[in-house]
Amino acid sequence: GENVEQHPSTLSVQEGDSAVIKCTYSDSASNYFPWYKQELGKGPQLIIDIRSNVGEKKDQRIAVTLNKTAKHFSLHITETQPEDSAVYFCAASKHSGGGADGLTFGKGTHLIIQP
Amino acid sequence: EAQVTQNPRYLITVTGKKLTVTCSQNMNHEYMSWYRQDPGLGLRQIYYSMNVEVTDKGDVPEGYKVSRKEKRNFPLILESPSPNQTSLYFCATRSGSRVTGELFFGEGSRLTVL
């Protein structure tokens, strides 16, 4: 089955700096890679996703890059703000396209924005 | 407002006392799922349901049961809870059967089994 490794487990950056969280996956058939943000006391919420036919996707201050050959993908947050403090989860689909199963999540990264 | 509602949000119970965590969604989504979140282990899927009367095991189903008698409800049942089921539980829904769709999570249910 799919295995998703996520690093680092904790990341502390100064407000205004950039943050990068990295994930690797094992199943070369995976083709969908979402990122979820979990604020304190809440459920995870999708912030951006990428599919394997695209190498990069941006949405304002956040971007995700995908390297299919190396089987890794990364979340980039620029100009970090206090409200970016949260736990971030990467994930990969176990099956390509439709299927009965869900996602395999990484273990999460606790991002701390220092004022 | 689109919502995934879990109850209870917090529960402390004792070993062996049956309990049910309810999940209800108002988005008319076919797919519903339960996850547990543990420190250092991330989110792991317990059970999922593609539609009414269709359920299947996720990665960590031992000690849990589910049912899907109505589209909007997907309760998680712990017949005989044990301390290793102490965890933060999330219900999630998704429109359609394809995995490439946004999961909508509830706010979580923190369960402690003594």
XYZ file of C-alpha atoms in Angstrom:
229
model
C 0.000 0.000 0.000
C 0.863 3.654 -0.121
C 3.281 5.157 2.415
C 3.597 8.915 2.840
C 6.521 10.421 4.746
C 6.305 14.069 5.847
C 9.092 16.342 7.121
C 9.717 18.179 9.314
C 7.392 17.297 12.168
C 7.784 20.810 13.588
C 8.798 23.965 11.743
C 9.296 27.358 13.333
C 9.785 30.413 11.114
C 9.818 34.144 11.614
C 6.762 36.044 10.473
C 7.284 37.173 6.907
C 9.699 34.365 6.050
C 8.900 31.387 3.845
C 8.061 27.883 5.015
C 8.532 24.635 3.117
C 7.085 21.247 4.069
C 8.133 18.153 2.159
C 6.474 14.795 1.541
C 7.496 11.632 -0.249
C 5.233 8.828 -1.389
C 5.886 5.222 -2.299
C 3.222 4.203 -4.804
C 4.057 5.410 -8.301
C 0.386 4.930 -9.260
C -0.712 7.746 -6.915
C -1.846 10.746 -8.891
C -3.626 13.097 -6.481
C -1.843 15.038 -3.730
C -3.857 17.362 -1.467
C -2.682 19.431 1.475
C -4.871 19.994 4.513
C -4.517 22.616 7.240
C -5.723 21.915 10.758
C -6.172 24.858 13.084
C -6.275 24.313 16.825
C -9.496 22.628 17.907
C -10.815 22.175 14.375
C -10.951 19.554 11.674
C -8.531 19.590 8.727
C -9.434 21.770 5.770
C -8.230 21.469 2.192
C -5.979 24.367 1.183
C -4.510 23.221 -2.122
C -4.131 20.091 -4.204
C -2.197 18.960 -7.240
C -2.600 16.178 -9.757
C 0.181 14.238 -11.384
C -0.234 15.884 -14.785
C 0.864 19.217 -13.271
C 4.269 20.135 -11.830
C 3.301 23.212 -9.833
C 0.193 24.985 -8.645
C -0.147 28.333 -6.886
C -2.870 30.033 -4.924
C -1.863 33.436 -3.568
C 0.812 32.813 -0.893
C 0.764 29.039 -1.102
C 2.153 26.775 -3.788
C 2.658 23.065 -4.220
C 5.295 21.404 -6.389
C 5.381 17.799 -7.542
C 8.304 15.717 -8.758
C 6.857 12.461 -10.071
C 10.243 10.958 -10.872
C 11.498 11.396 -7.338
C 8.035 10.784 -5.876
C 8.012 13.839 -3.699
C 5.873 16.943 -3.360
C 6.219 20.087 -1.290
C 4.104 22.875 0.163
C 5.549 26.380 0.015
C 4.104 29.260 2.036
C 5.549 32.698 1.368
C 5.298 35.843 3.519
C 4.086 33.814 6.476
C 1.528 35.369 8.821
C 0.383 34.449 12.347
C -2.763 32.834 10.952
C -0.574 30.329 9.082
C 0.253 28.683 12.423
C -1.389 25.255 12.267
C -0.738 21.586 11.613
C -0.379 20.754 7.923
C -0.994 17.309 6.447
C 0.028 16.088 3.041
C -1.748 13.134 1.480
C -1.653 10.881 -1.550
C -4.377 8.863 -3.184
C -4.047 5.102 -2.828
C -5.632 4.519 -6.190
C -5.285 6.468 -9.396
C -8.562 8.160 -10.260
C -11.788 6.636 -9.040
C -11.900 3.899 -6.511
C -13.348 2.862 -3.257
C -10.612 3.990 -0.967
C -9.527 7.217 0.616
C -6.257 9.000 1.109
C -3.025 8.115 2.868
C -1.984 11.007 5.064
C 1.444 12.048 6.240
C 2.012 12.399 9.990
C 1.674 16.161 9.944
C 3.865 19.239 10.392
C 3.279 21.701 13.185
C 4.077 25.106 11.686
C 4.805 27.849 14.214
C 5.029 31.452 13.053
C 7.187 33.496 15.422
C 6.218 37.183 15.714
C -24.450 26.322 5.865
C -22.608 23.132 4.866
C -21.815 21.173 7.999
C -20.438 17.912 9.302
C -21.618 17.561 12.884
C -20.104 15.145 15.372
C -21.369 14.307 18.835
C -20.153 14.168 21.485
C -17.205 16.506 21.081
C -15.615 15.247 24.281
C -16.161 12.000 26.140
C -14.454 10.217 29.000
C -15.557 6.641 29.473
C -14.366 3.378 31.011
C -13.116 0.189 29.439
C -15.886 -2.007 28.079
C -18.712 0.514 28.134
C -20.274 0.649 24.678
C -20.420 4.044 23.068
C -21.472 5.644 19.809
C -20.060 8.750 18.183
C -22.570 10.225 15.773
C -21.809 12.004 12.514
C -24.351 13.881 10.449
C -23.871 15.878 7.243
C -26.230 18.215 5.390
C -24.353 18.268 2.067
C -26.039 15.235 0.491
C -22.625 13.609 0.040
C -22.406 9.953 -0.895
C -19.013 9.275 0.668
C -18.435 9.355 4.434
C -15.451 8.224 6.438
C -14.034 8.013 9.938
C -10.449 8.841 10.850
C -8.529 8.789 14.077
C -5.714 11.208 14.829
C -2.933 10.286 17.219
C 0.272 12.190 18.046
C 3.080 11.158 15.716
C 0.768 8.961 13.642
C -1.264 11.511 11.722
C -4.693 10.672 10.346
C -5.602 7.028 9.839
C -8.791 5.819 8.225
C -11.020 3.528 10.278
C -14.016 2.854 8.038
C -15.604 4.437 5.028
C -18.920 4.295 3.202
C -19.473 4.885 -0.486
C -23.244 5.175 -0.070
C -26.204 3.950 1.960
C -25.774 0.333 3.108
C -22.234 0.208 1.670
C -19.371 0.237 4.178
C -15.781 -0.993 4.100
C -12.742 -1.205 6.318
C -9.999 1.363 6.274
C -6.509 0.932 7.666
C -7.339 0.537 11.380
C -10.832 -1.008 11.714
C -10.214 -3.325 14.684
C -12.508 -2.591 17.611
C -14.901 -0.396 15.631
C -18.187 -0.827 13.828
C -20.132 1.497 11.567
C -23.499 1.597 9.880
C -24.958 3.642 7.048
C -28.723 3.346 7.119
C -29.329 6.895 5.935
C -27.302 9.059 3.589
C -26.750 11.836 6.107
C -25.665 9.744 9.120
C -22.618 7.572 9.703
C -22.223 6.587 13.357
C -19.029 5.070 14.755
C -19.630 2.362 17.337
C -17.164 1.133 19.927
C -18.726 -2.044 21.302
C -16.134 -2.567 24.042
C -13.767 0.409 24.208
C -10.201 -0.092 25.368
C -7.555 2.458 26.426
C -5.763 2.148 23.070
C -8.858 3.679 21.472
C -8.211 6.923 23.305
C -7.873 9.309 20.402
C -9.239 12.268 18.470
C -11.832 11.090 15.954
C -12.899 12.860 12.786
C -15.794 12.201 10.490
C -15.349 13.358 6.896
C -17.526 13.513 3.821
C -16.917 13.904 0.125
C -19.147 14.371 -2.879
C -19.059 11.409 -5.266
C -16.894 8.308 -5.284
C -13.698 9.658 -6.801
C -10.849 10.109 -4.375
C -9.833 13.337 -6.115
C -12.329 15.471 -4.286
C -12.275 17.685 -1.228
C -12.867 16.000 2.102
C -15.006 17.993 4.528
C -14.173 17.202 8.146
C -16.179 17.584 11.288
C -14.676 19.380 14.280
C -13.597 16.187 15.978
C -14.554 14.069 18.974
C -11.961 13.613 21.676
C -12.413 10.257 23.374
C -10.648 9.101 26.512
C -11.013 5.482 27.629
C -9.905 4.814 31.191
